[in-house]
Coordinates of C-alpha atoms in Angstrom, one line a residue:
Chain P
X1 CA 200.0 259.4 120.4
X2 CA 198.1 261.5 117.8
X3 CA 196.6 259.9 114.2
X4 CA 198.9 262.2 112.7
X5 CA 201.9 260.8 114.5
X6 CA 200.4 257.2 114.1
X7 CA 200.5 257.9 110.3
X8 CA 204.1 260.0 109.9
X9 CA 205.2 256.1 111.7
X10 CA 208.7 258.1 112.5
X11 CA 209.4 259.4 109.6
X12 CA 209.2 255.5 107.9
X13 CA 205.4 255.9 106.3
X14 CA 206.9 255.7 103.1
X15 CA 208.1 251.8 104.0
X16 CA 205.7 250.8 106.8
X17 CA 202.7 251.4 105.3
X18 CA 203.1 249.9 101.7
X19 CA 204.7 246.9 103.2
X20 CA 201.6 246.4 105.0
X21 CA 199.3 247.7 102.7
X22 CA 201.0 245.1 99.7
X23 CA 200.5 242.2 102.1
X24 CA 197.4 243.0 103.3
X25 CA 195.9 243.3 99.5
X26 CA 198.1 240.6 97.8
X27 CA 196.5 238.4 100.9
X28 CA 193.3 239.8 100.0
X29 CA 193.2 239.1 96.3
X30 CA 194.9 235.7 96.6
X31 CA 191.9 234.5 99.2
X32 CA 189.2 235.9 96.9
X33 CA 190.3 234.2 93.6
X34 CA 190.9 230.9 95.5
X35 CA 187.5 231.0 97.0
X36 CA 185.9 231.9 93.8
X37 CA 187.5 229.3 91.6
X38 CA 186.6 226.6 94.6
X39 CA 183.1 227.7 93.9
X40 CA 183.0 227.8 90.0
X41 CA 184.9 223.9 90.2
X42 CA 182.6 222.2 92.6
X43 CA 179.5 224.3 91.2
X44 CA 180.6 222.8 87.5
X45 CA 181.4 219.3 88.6
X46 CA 178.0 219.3 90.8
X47 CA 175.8 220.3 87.4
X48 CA 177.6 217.9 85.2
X49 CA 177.9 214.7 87.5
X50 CA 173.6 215.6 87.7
X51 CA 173.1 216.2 84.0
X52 CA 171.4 213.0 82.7
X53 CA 172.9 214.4 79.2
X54 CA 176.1 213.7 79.9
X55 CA 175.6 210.2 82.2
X56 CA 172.8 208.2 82.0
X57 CA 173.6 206.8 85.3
X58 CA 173.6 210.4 87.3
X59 CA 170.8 211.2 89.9
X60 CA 168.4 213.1 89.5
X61 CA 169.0 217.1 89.0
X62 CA 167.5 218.1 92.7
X63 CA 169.8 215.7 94.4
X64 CA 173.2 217.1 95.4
X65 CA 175.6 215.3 94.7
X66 CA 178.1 215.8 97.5
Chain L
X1 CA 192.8 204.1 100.7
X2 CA 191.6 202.0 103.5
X3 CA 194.9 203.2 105.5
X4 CA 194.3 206.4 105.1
X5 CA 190.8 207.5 105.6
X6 CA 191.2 211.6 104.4
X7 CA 193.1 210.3 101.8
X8 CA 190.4 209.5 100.0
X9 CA 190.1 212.9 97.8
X10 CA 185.9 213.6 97.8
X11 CA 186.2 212.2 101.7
X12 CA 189.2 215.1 102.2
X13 CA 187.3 217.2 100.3
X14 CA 184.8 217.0 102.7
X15 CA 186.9 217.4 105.9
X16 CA 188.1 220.7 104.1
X17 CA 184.7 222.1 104.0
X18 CA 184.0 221.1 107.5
X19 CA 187.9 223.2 108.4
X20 CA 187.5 226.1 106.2
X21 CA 185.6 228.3 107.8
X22 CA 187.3 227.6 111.2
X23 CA 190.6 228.0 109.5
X24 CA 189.8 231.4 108.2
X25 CA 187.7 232.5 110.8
X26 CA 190.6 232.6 113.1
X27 CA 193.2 233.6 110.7
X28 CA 191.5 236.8 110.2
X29 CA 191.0 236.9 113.7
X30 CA 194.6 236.8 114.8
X31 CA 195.5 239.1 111.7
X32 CA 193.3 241.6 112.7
X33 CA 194.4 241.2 116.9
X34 CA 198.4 240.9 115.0
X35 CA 197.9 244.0 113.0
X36 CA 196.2 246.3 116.3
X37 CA 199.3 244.7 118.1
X38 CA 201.9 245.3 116.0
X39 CA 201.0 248.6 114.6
X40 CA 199.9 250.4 118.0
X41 CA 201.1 248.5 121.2
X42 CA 204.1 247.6 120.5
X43 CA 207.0 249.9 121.5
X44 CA 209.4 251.0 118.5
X45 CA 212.6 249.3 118.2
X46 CA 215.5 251.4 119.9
X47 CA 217.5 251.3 116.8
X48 CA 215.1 251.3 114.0
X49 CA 212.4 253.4 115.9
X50 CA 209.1 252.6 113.6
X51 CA 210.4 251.0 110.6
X52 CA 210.8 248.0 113.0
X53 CA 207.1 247.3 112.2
X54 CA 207.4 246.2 108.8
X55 CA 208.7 242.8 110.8
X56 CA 205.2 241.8 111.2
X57 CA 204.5 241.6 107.7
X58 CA 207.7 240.6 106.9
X59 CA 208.7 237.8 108.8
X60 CA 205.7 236.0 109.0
X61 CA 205.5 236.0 104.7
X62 CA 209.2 234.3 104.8
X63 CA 208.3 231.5 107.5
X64 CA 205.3 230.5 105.5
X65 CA 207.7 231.1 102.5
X66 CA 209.5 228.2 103.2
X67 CA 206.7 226.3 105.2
X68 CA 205.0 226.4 102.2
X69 CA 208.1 224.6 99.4
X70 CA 208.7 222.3 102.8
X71 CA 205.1 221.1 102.3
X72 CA 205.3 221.2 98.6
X73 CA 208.5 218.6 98.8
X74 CA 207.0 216.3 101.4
X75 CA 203.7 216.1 99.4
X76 CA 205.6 215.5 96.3
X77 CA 207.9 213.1 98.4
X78 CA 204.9 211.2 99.4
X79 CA 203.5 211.0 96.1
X80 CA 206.1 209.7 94.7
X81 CA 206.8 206.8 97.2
X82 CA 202.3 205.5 97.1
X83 CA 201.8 207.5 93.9
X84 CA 198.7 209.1 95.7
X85 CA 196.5 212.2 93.4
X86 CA 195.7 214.0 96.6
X87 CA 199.7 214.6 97.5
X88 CA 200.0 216.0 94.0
X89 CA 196.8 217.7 94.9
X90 CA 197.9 219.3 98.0
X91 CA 201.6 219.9 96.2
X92 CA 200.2 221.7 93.2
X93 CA 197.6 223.9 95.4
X94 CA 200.1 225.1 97.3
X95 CA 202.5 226.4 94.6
X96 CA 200.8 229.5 94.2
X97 CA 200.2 230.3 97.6
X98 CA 204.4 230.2 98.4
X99 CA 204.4 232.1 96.0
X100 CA 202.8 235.1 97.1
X101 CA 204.4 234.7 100.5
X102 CA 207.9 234.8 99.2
X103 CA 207.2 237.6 96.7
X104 CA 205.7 239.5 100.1
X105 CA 208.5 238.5 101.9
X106 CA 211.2 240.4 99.1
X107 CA 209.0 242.8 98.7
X108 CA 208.6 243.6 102.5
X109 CA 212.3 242.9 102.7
X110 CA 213.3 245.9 100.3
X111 CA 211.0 248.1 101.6
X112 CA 212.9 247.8 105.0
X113 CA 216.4 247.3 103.7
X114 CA 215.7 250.9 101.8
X115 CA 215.4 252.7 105.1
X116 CA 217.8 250.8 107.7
X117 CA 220.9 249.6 104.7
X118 CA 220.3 252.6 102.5
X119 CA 219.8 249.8 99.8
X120 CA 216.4 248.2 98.5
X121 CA 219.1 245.2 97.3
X122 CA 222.4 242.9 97.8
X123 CA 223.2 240.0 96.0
X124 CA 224.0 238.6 99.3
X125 CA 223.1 234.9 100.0
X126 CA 219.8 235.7 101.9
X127 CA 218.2 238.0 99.6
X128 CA 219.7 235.5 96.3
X129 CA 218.7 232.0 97.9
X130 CA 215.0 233.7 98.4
X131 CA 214.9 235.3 95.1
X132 CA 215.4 231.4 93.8
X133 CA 212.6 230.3 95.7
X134 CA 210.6 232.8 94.2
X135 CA 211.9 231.3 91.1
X136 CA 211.2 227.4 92.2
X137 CA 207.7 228.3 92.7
X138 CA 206.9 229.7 89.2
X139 CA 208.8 227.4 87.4
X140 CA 206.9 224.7 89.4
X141 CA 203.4 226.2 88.1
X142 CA 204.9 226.6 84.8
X143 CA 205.5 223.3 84.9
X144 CA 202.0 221.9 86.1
X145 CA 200.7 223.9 82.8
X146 CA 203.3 223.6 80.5
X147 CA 203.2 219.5 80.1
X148 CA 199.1 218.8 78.9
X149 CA 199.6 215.2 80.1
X150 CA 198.9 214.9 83.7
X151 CA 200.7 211.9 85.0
X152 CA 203.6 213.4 83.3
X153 CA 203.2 216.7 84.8
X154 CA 202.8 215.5 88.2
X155 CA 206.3 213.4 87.5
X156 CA 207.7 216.4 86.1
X157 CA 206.4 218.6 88.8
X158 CA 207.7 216.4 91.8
X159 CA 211.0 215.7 90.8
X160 CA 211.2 220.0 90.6
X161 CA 209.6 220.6 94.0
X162 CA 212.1 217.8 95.7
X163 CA 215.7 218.9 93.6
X164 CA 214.6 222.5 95.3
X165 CA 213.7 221.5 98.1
X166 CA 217.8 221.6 98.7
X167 CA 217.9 225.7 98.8
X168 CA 215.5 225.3 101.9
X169 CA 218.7 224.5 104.8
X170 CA 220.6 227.2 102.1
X171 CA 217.9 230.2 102.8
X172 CA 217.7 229.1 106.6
X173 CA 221.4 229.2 107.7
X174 CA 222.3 232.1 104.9
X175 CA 222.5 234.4 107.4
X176 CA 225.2 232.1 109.6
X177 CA 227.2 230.5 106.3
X178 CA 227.9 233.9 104.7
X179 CA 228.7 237.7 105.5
X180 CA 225.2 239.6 104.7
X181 CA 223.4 242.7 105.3
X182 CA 220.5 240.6 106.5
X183 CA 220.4 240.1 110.6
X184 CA 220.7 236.5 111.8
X185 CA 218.0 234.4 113.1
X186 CA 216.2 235.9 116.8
X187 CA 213.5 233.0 116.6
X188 CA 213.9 229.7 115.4
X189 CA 217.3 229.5 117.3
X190 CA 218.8 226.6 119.5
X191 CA 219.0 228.5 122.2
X192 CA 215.8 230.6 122.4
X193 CA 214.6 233.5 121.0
X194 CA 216.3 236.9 121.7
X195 CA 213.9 238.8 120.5
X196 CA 211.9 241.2 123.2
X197 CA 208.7 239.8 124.5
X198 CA 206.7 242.8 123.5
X199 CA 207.9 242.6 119.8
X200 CA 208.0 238.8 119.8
X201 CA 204.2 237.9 121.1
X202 CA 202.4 239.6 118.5
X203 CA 204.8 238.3 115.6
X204 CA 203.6 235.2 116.9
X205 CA 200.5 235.9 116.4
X206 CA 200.6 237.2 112.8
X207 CA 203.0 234.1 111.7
X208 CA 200.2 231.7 113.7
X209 CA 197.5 234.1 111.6
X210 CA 199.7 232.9 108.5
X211 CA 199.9 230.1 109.0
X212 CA 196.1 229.8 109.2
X213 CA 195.6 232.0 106.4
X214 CA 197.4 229.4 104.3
X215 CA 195.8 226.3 105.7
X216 CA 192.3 227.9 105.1
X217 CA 193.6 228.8 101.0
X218 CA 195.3 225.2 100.6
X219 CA 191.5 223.9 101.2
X220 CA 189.8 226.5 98.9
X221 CA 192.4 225.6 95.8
X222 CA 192.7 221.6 96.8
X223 CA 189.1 221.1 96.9
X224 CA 189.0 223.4 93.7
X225 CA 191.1 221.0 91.6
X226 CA 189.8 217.8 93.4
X227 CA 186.5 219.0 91.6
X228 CA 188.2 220.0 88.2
X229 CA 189.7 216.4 88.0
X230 CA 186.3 214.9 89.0
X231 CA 185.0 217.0 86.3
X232 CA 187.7 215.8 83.9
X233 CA 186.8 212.2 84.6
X234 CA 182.9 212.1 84.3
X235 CA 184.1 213.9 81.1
X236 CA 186.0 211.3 80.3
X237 CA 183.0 209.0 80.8
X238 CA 185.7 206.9 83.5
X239 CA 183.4 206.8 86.3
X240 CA 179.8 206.6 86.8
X241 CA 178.6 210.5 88.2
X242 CA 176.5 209.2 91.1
X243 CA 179.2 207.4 92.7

């Protein structure tokens, strides 16, 4: 089998490859902004649980919380 | 709590960062031995010659489709009977994620019914049935956003996930109840797959890489919103931060 023929995918490129090219992107995206908004939330609720501004009773800065 | 040990949502939160990377380490590792398989070594269908390999895609997003809405309903099920956060947690985290699936699954879907029905659409009962779980799932989120008072929203939200959870047996035996363009089940049947081995093991693969794939999200996005409500609480000045 040849790239070329590998691309042409019978005759069906035009349906193969954006079905797989949506899927693998819309996969893609969907992982990246999940993993990025984990991030930000457990970033922002590890600052603010430490920030003896907001709680008197929090520990100190340096300490991770979780 | 005591009965359940994970259910504890900061002791959950830390099995999920223990999972995550081994959920999506192998998910990407089965996608990427799925996609090789699918795409190069295995043969063409007879009948639909290369087309045949938008299945891989395709399938997969409309098992996880449902699998998805059927954990949705049992989370909401559950938090409804012990009124536990972390089942409207895992409910709510999920939403978005069936979401994608069953818009890849309608999108896959008329990119294959173009080519082999000469039609990207058919108000049949396969094709409608999924279209309204596409609907379910937004107007869950809408929901979760819509109502600003939580306990209200999560009533609001459960009572929607579990009323749809009825168009799940619909979507399944579609394809048996009612005439349709869509081919019947060669899977998930009672008496075995009929599907050829060649074409079957590595759609196996790519729905296990789903699978995965959506395990290793639902922990990203639950222990995203365990940490907004913790937030929301030592905002609220509820709970003392170094607990």
């Amino acid at each position: 089998m040849t790239l070329q023929s590998f691309l042409e995918m019978g005759g069906y490129a035009a349906f193969v490859w954006p079905a797989w090219g949506l899927s693998l992107a819309a996969l893609a995206v969907l992982t990246l902004v999940s993993w990025r908004w984990m991030r930000r939330a457990e970033r922002l609720a590890a600052t603010s649980s430490s920030d003896p501004g907001t709680n008197p009773a929090a520990p100190a800065p340096s300490e991770p919380v979780d | 709590m005591n009965i359940w040990y994970y259910a504890n949502p900061e002791r959950f939160a830390g099995l999920a960062r223990t999972l995550l990377p081994w959920t999506l380490g192998l998910a990407l590792i089965l996608a990427a031995i799925g996609t090789v398989w699918g795409l190069l070594i295995a043969p063409p269908d007879y009948q639909q010659g290369e087309a045949m390999r938008i299945i891989y895609v395709h399938v997969p997003a409309a098992w996880m489709a449902m699998f998805v809405y059927a954990v949705m309903a049992v989370s909401s099920a559950i938090a409804f009977i012990w009124n536990h956060p972390l089942a409207d947690v895992a409910a709510k985290a999920s939403a978005p994620i069936g979401a994608v699936f069953t818009a890849l699954a309608l999108v896959t879907g008329m990119l294959w019914g173009e080519p082999m029905w000469g039609t990207w659409w058919v108000w049949d009962a396969r094709l409608t049935s999924v279209l309204i779980l596409f609907f379910l799932y937004i107007g869950y989120i809408v929901l979760w956003s819509a109502i600003e008072e939580p306990a209200r929203a999560a009533r609001a939200a459960r009572i929607l996930a579990l009323v749809g959870a009825v168009n799940l047996p619909i979507i399944k035996f579609s394809v048996d109840w009612w005439n349709t363009l869509h081919q019947p089940a060669s899977v998930f049947r009672m008496d075995g797959p009929t599907m050829a081995p060649e074409m079957l093991t590595p759609l196996l693969i790519m729905g296990l890489a789903y699978n995965l794939l959506y395990v290793a999200i639902l922990f990203m996005r639950m222990r995203a919103e365990i940490a907004e409500r913790r937030l929301r609480t030592i905002r609220l000045g509820l709970e003392p931060a170094a607990s």
